[in-house]
Amino acid sequence: MTQSQQDFYNCSYPELVEILERDFAASKFRATQLFEWVYRKGVTDFSQMTNIGRDLRARLEQGFCFPRATVHDRQISQDGTRKYLFEVDGGDLVEAVMIKQASRMTLCVSSQVGCAMACGFCRTGTMGLKRSLSTSEILQQVNGVIEDAKSFGDSFSNIVFMGMGEPLHNFDNVARAVRNLTNSIGYAMSPRKVTVSTSGLVPEIRRLVEEKVNVSLAVSLNASSDEVRTQVMPVNKRWPIKELLAAVRDFAQGTRKTVTIEYVMLGGLNDTRDDMKRLVRLLHGLPVKVNLIPYNDNAGLGFNSPTRDWVFEWQRHLNQHGLQAFIRWSKGADIAAACGQLATASKRQRPSRLPVLAGEAQAAA
Ligand code: SAH
Ligand code: SF4
């Protein structure tokens, strides 16, 4: 990439239209063609873009670059889950995971290197925030996985922002990535199949609605009382449960979407019978479904996993009280690709064990 070159993957469609008009005296139609070549057909070699004139192609080639994240490592779990370690700009390493489920494959991508939210049960939370990823670095994870998936003859059907980082703490870059993923001349994914998961940044949940970012929402509630939630999720001091659930209600009303409530079950701490009943009351009347996530002990942070029977008991109770509840058992545990296991690494300081994943994708869509 030369200094003056624009990273194509950092442009939304309207931004590309503007750049083409301003710097290339080219029409909107050219932006459409470029989006189609790059995202629909996967072509980044301008010489193949035969419906664009030779002269313009030559100038575009000077103007744009298409960076690729290098696959630093790839591990394959016995259950078919694949974990990718990508090297992005500046040598930072981030993880993306392809999670195999019965009828679909879900791609889980990272939005930041590290995370500022410091949740006590999450490996990523122990490392602090190093930096946010650009839109391009987010899409480069997607592109890298698409490329690699060819050798497996598969691809993903869903994308979740549940890898490293708090996506709504990187709002603009994540929103732009979502727009390109769901643009019909971009990756053309259904907005129902792209999910942003948040620890509960209330103003940014509202921004999703205001700025019409068409995406599914998952909220990591993870406790039924402010006392316990604040203990394990410091963000709760700023945005307590009541305000968070008010934002959930407004999001659901504003978008006519069902919101996924994630509940990591921390044995003995947030999964008592009282919690179960309180959760039913808290969520009463909200258009939500619940994903129960047994705490992943591989995170090694001193919490307990609930027993299988107790997880099923929770599911039964929620279902009986009119709440749709699903259980998200960890996938890819043998390659440390499951929930709450992602910790960072940099190229220069590689730990002896691979960094592990913070967020197994909860196929929330
Ligand atoms: N920052 C966002 C998305 C990444 S975390 C968020 O917090 O929602 C993705 C999911 O993994 C969250 O629901 C989080 O609560 C869960 N998680 C984190 N650590 C976990 C662990 N050790 N076991 C199980 N789930 C965990
Ligand atoms: Fe960050 Fe999500 Fe982990 Fe909390 S659970 S530290 S918000 S990645």
PDB file of N, CA and C and ligand atoms in Angstrom, residues 115 117 119 121-123 161-167 197-199 218-220 222 233 262 264 293-297 299 301 339-341 358-360 362, ligand 1:
ATOM      1  N   CYS A 115     -10.056  -5.844  25.274  1.00  0.00           N
ATOM      2  CA  CYS A 115     -11.365  -5.268  25.605  1.00  0.00           C
ATOM      3  C   CYS A 115     -11.236  -4.457  26.880  1.00  0.00           C
ATOM      4  N   MET A 117     -13.737  -3.713  28.893  1.00  0.00           N
ATOM      5  CA  MET A 117     -14.879  -3.878  29.788  1.00  0.00           C
ATOM      6  C   MET A 117     -14.577  -4.688  31.045  1.00  0.00           C
ATOM      7  N   CYS A 119     -14.795  -7.747  32.191  1.00  0.00           N
ATOM      8  CA  CYS A 119     -15.699  -8.707  32.832  1.00  0.00           C
ATOM      9  C   CYS A 119     -14.862  -9.802  33.506  1.00  0.00           C
ATOM     10  N   PHE A 121     -15.253 -12.899  34.224  1.00  0.00           N
ATOM     11  CA  PHE A 121     -15.291 -14.302  33.798  1.00  0.00           C
ATOM     12  C   PHE A 121     -14.684 -14.502  32.415  1.00  0.00           C
ATOM     13  N   CYS A 122     -14.147 -13.437  31.813  1.00  0.00           N
ATOM     14  CA  CYS A 122     -13.761 -13.483  30.399  1.00  0.00           C
ATOM     15  C   CYS A 122     -12.266 -13.254  30.231  1.00  0.00           C
ATOM     16  N   ARG A 123     -11.633 -14.129  29.489  1.00  0.00           N
ATOM     17  CA  ARG A 123     -10.192 -14.021  29.292  1.00  0.00           C
ATOM     18  C   ARG A 123      -9.801 -12.715  28.611  1.00  0.00           C
ATOM     19  N   PHE A 161     -20.546 -10.908  16.096  1.00  0.00           N
ATOM     20  CA  PHE A 161     -19.430 -10.146  16.668  1.00  0.00           C
ATOM     21  C   PHE A 161     -19.310 -10.568  18.129  1.00  0.00           C
ATOM     22  N   MET A 162     -18.705 -11.723  18.308  1.00  0.00           N
ATOM     23  CA  MET A 162     -18.574 -12.269  19.669  1.00  0.00           C
ATOM     24  C   MET A 162     -17.162 -12.755  19.933  1.00  0.00           C
ATOM     25  N   GLY A 163     -16.228 -12.326  19.098  1.00  0.00           N
ATOM     26  CA  GLY A 163     -14.833 -12.675  19.366  1.00  0.00           C
ATOM     27  C   GLY A 163     -14.273 -11.683  20.364  1.00  0.00           C
ATOM     28  N   MET A 164     -13.008 -11.367  20.203  1.00  0.00           N
ATOM     29  CA  MET A 164     -12.399 -10.408  21.131  1.00  0.00           C
ATOM     30  C   MET A 164     -13.041  -9.039  20.986  1.00  0.00           C
ATOM     31  N   GLY A 165     -13.285  -8.403  22.128  1.00  0.00           N
ATOM     32  CA  GLY A 165     -13.681  -7.002  22.100  1.00  0.00           C
ATOM     33  C   GLY A 165     -15.154  -6.734  22.316  1.00  0.00           C
ATOM     34  N   GLU A 166     -15.445  -5.472  22.581  1.00  0.00           N
ATOM     35  CA  GLU A 166     -16.824  -5.006  22.757  1.00  0.00           C
ATOM     36  C   GLU A 166     -17.180  -4.228  21.474  1.00  0.00           C
ATOM     37  N   PRO A 167     -17.986  -4.841  20.608  1.00  0.00           N
ATOM     38  CA  PRO A 167     -18.232  -4.220  19.292  1.00  0.00           C
ATOM     39  C   PRO A 167     -18.808  -2.804  19.375  1.00  0.00           C
ATOM     40  N   SER A 197     -23.012  -8.506  19.527  1.00  0.00           N
ATOM     41  CA  SER A 197     -23.230  -8.853  20.939  1.00  0.00           C
ATOM     42  C   SER A 197     -22.565  -7.800  21.810  1.00  0.00           C
ATOM     43  N   THR A 198     -23.308  -7.296  22.778  1.00  0.00           N
ATOM     44  CA  THR A 198     -22.761  -6.228  23.619  1.00  0.00           C
ATOM     45  C   THR A 198     -22.898  -6.540  25.103  1.00  0.00           C
ATOM     46  N   SER A 199     -21.944  -6.013  25.839  1.00  0.00           N
ATOM     47  CA  SER A 199     -21.998  -6.130  27.294  1.00  0.00           C
ATOM     48  C   SER A 199     -22.986  -5.118  27.875  1.00  0.00           C
ATOM     49  N   ALA A 218     -27.582  -8.998  20.408  1.00  0.00           N
ATOM     50  CA  ALA A 218     -27.510  -9.890  21.565  1.00  0.00           C
ATOM     51  C   ALA A 218     -26.936  -9.083  22.718  1.00  0.00           C
ATOM     52  N   VAL A 219     -27.508  -9.267  23.892  1.00  0.00           N
ATOM     53  CA  VAL A 219     -27.061  -8.510  25.061  1.00  0.00           C
ATOM     54  C   VAL A 219     -26.617  -9.492  26.141  1.00  0.00           C
ATOM     55  N   SER A 220     -25.385  -9.299  26.613  1.00  0.00           N
ATOM     56  CA  SER A 220     -24.860 -10.177  27.657  1.00  0.00           C
ATOM     57  C   SER A 220     -25.342  -9.675  29.009  1.00  0.00           C
ATOM     58  N   ASN A 222     -26.164 -11.756  31.948  1.00  0.00           N
ATOM     59  CA  ASN A 222     -25.254 -12.485  32.842  1.00  0.00           C
ATOM     60  C   ASN A 222     -25.497 -12.316  34.345  1.00  0.00           C
ATOM     61  N   MET A 233     -19.441  -7.640  35.979  1.00  0.00           N
ATOM     62  CA  MET A 233     -19.383  -6.785  34.785  1.00  0.00           C
ATOM     63  C   MET A 233     -19.354  -5.310  35.226  1.00  0.00           C
ATOM     64  N   GLU A 262     -28.097 -13.005  26.462  1.00  0.00           N
ATOM     65  CA  GLU A 262     -27.119 -14.039  26.802  1.00  0.00           C
ATOM     66  C   GLU A 262     -26.955 -14.080  28.317  1.00  0.00           C
ATOM     67  N   VAL A 264     -24.474 -16.028  30.846  1.00  0.00           N
ATOM     68  CA  VAL A 264     -23.400 -16.960  31.203  1.00  0.00           C
ATOM     69  C   VAL A 264     -23.681 -17.455  32.611  1.00  0.00           C
ATOM     70  N   ILE A 293     -25.530 -19.877  28.592  1.00  0.00           N
ATOM     71  CA  ILE A 293     -24.154 -20.269  28.261  1.00  0.00           C
ATOM     72  C   ILE A 293     -23.464 -20.757  29.533  1.00  0.00           C
ATOM     73  N   PRO A 294     -23.299 -22.059  29.669  1.00  0.00           N
ATOM     74  CA  PRO A 294     -22.585 -22.531  30.864  1.00  0.00           C
ATOM     75  C   PRO A 294     -21.175 -21.926  30.866  1.00  0.00           C
ATOM     76  N   TYR A 295     -20.759 -21.402  32.004  1.00  0.00           N
ATOM     77  CA  TYR A 295     -19.424 -20.803  32.118  1.00  0.00           C
ATOM     78  C   TYR A 295     -18.378 -21.767  31.595  1.00  0.00           C
ATOM     79  N   ASN A 296     -17.517 -21.253  30.758  1.00  0.00           N
ATOM     80  CA  ASN A 296     -16.457 -22.077  30.205  1.00  0.00           C
ATOM     81  C   ASN A 296     -15.236 -22.008  31.108  1.00  0.00           C
ATOM     82  N   ASP A 297     -15.002 -23.113  31.735  1.00  0.00           N
ATOM     83  CA  ASP A 297     -13.989 -23.176  32.775  1.00  0.00           C
ATOM     84  C   ASP A 297     -12.576 -23.029  32.231  1.00  0.00           C
ATOM     85  N   ALA A 299     -11.486 -20.769  30.758  1.00  0.00           N
ATOM     86  CA  ALA A 299     -11.043 -19.399  30.966  1.00  0.00           C
ATOM     87  C   ALA A 299     -10.144 -19.317  32.206  1.00  0.00           C
ATOM     88  N   LEU A 301     -10.629 -18.578  35.390  1.00  0.00           N
ATOM     89  CA  LEU A 301     -10.699 -17.335  36.151  1.00  0.00           C
ATOM     90  C   LEU A 301     -11.375 -17.511  37.504  1.00  0.00           C
ATOM     91  N   CYS A 339     -16.195 -20.081  24.395  1.00  0.00           N
ATOM     92  CA  CYS A 339     -16.508 -18.826  25.080  1.00  0.00           C
ATOM     93  C   CYS A 339     -15.511 -18.437  26.148  1.00  0.00           C
ATOM     94  N   GLY A 340     -15.226 -17.177  26.171  1.00  0.00           N
ATOM     95  CA  GLY A 340     -14.482 -16.630  27.294  1.00  0.00           C
ATOM     96  C   GLY A 340     -13.038 -17.062  27.358  1.00  0.00           C
ATOM     97  N   GLN A 341     -12.530 -17.527  26.250  1.00  0.00           N
ATOM     98  CA  GLN A 341     -11.177 -18.063  26.304  1.00  0.00           C
ATOM     99  C   GLN A 341     -10.168 -17.250  25.525  1.00  0.00           C
ATOM    100  N   ALA A 358     -12.456 -15.370  23.448  1.00  0.00           N
ATOM    101  CA  ALA A 358     -13.380 -14.754  24.404  1.00  0.00           C
ATOM    102  C   ALA A 358     -14.813 -15.087  24.131  1.00  0.00           C
ATOM    103  N   GLY A 359     -15.162 -15.189  22.911  1.00  0.00           N
ATOM    104  CA  GLY A 359     -16.580 -15.339  22.677  1.00  0.00           C
ATOM    105  C   GLY A 359     -16.852 -16.395  21.643  1.00  0.00           C
ATOM    106  N   GLU A 360     -17.314 -17.497  22.069  1.00  0.00           N
ATOM    107  CA  GLU A 360     -17.796 -18.437  21.080  1.00  0.00           C
ATOM    108  C   GLU A 360     -19.049 -17.831  20.525  1.00  0.00           C
ATOM    109  N   GLN A 362     -22.503 -17.238  19.692  1.00  0.00           N
ATOM    110  CA  GLN A 362     -23.818 -17.739  20.051  1.00  0.00           C
ATOM    111  C   GLN A 362     -24.681 -17.426  18.845  1.00  0.00           C
TER     112      GLN A 362
HETATM  113  N1  SAH B   1     -18.071  -8.110  24.227  1.00  0.00           N
HETATM  114  C1  SAH B   1     -19.243  -8.695  23.742  1.00  0.00           C
HETATM  115  C2  SAH B   1     -18.995  -9.808  22.733  1.00  0.00           C
HETATM  116  C3  SAH B   1     -17.844 -10.722  23.017  1.00  0.00           C
HETATM  117  S1  SAH B   1     -18.036 -11.797  24.403  1.00  0.00           S
HETATM  118  C4  SAH B   1     -20.117  -9.189  24.881  1.00  0.00           C
HETATM  119  O1  SAH B   1     -19.641  -9.221  26.015  1.00  0.00           O
HETATM  120  O2  SAH B   1     -21.282  -9.497  24.634  1.00  0.00           O
HETATM  121  C5  SAH B   1     -19.200 -12.974  23.728  1.00  0.00           C
HETATM  122  C6  SAH B   1     -19.970 -13.764  24.777  1.00  0.00           C
HETATM  123  O3  SAH B   1     -19.093 -14.650  25.492  1.00  0.00           O
HETATM  124  C7  SAH B   1     -20.643 -12.879  25.820  1.00  0.00           C
HETATM  125  O4  SAH B   1     -21.990 -13.239  25.964  1.00  0.00           O
HETATM  126  C8  SAH B   1     -19.893 -13.200  27.084  1.00  0.00           C
HETATM  127  O5  SAH B   1     -20.725 -13.024  28.209  1.00  0.00           O
HETATM  128  C9  SAH B   1     -19.493 -14.645  26.846  1.00  0.00           C
HETATM  129  N2  SAH B   1     -18.390 -15.122  27.682  1.00  0.00           N
HETATM  130  C10 SAH B   1     -17.302 -14.443  28.055  1.00  0.00           C
HETATM  131  N3  SAH B   1     -16.527 -15.224  28.839  1.00  0.00           N
HETATM  132  C11 SAH B   1     -17.137 -16.411  28.973  1.00  0.00           C
HETATM  133  C12 SAH B   1     -16.833 -17.645  29.652  1.00  0.00           C
HETATM  134  N4  SAH B   1     -15.713 -17.795  30.360  1.00  0.00           N
HETATM  135  N5  SAH B   1     -17.697 -18.674  29.548  1.00  0.00           N
HETATM  136  C13 SAH B   1     -18.816 -18.543  28.804  1.00  0.00           C
HETATM  137  N6  SAH B   1     -19.162 -17.421  28.138  1.00  0.00           N
HETATM  138  C14 SAH B   1     -18.335 -16.361  28.218  1.00  0.00           C
END
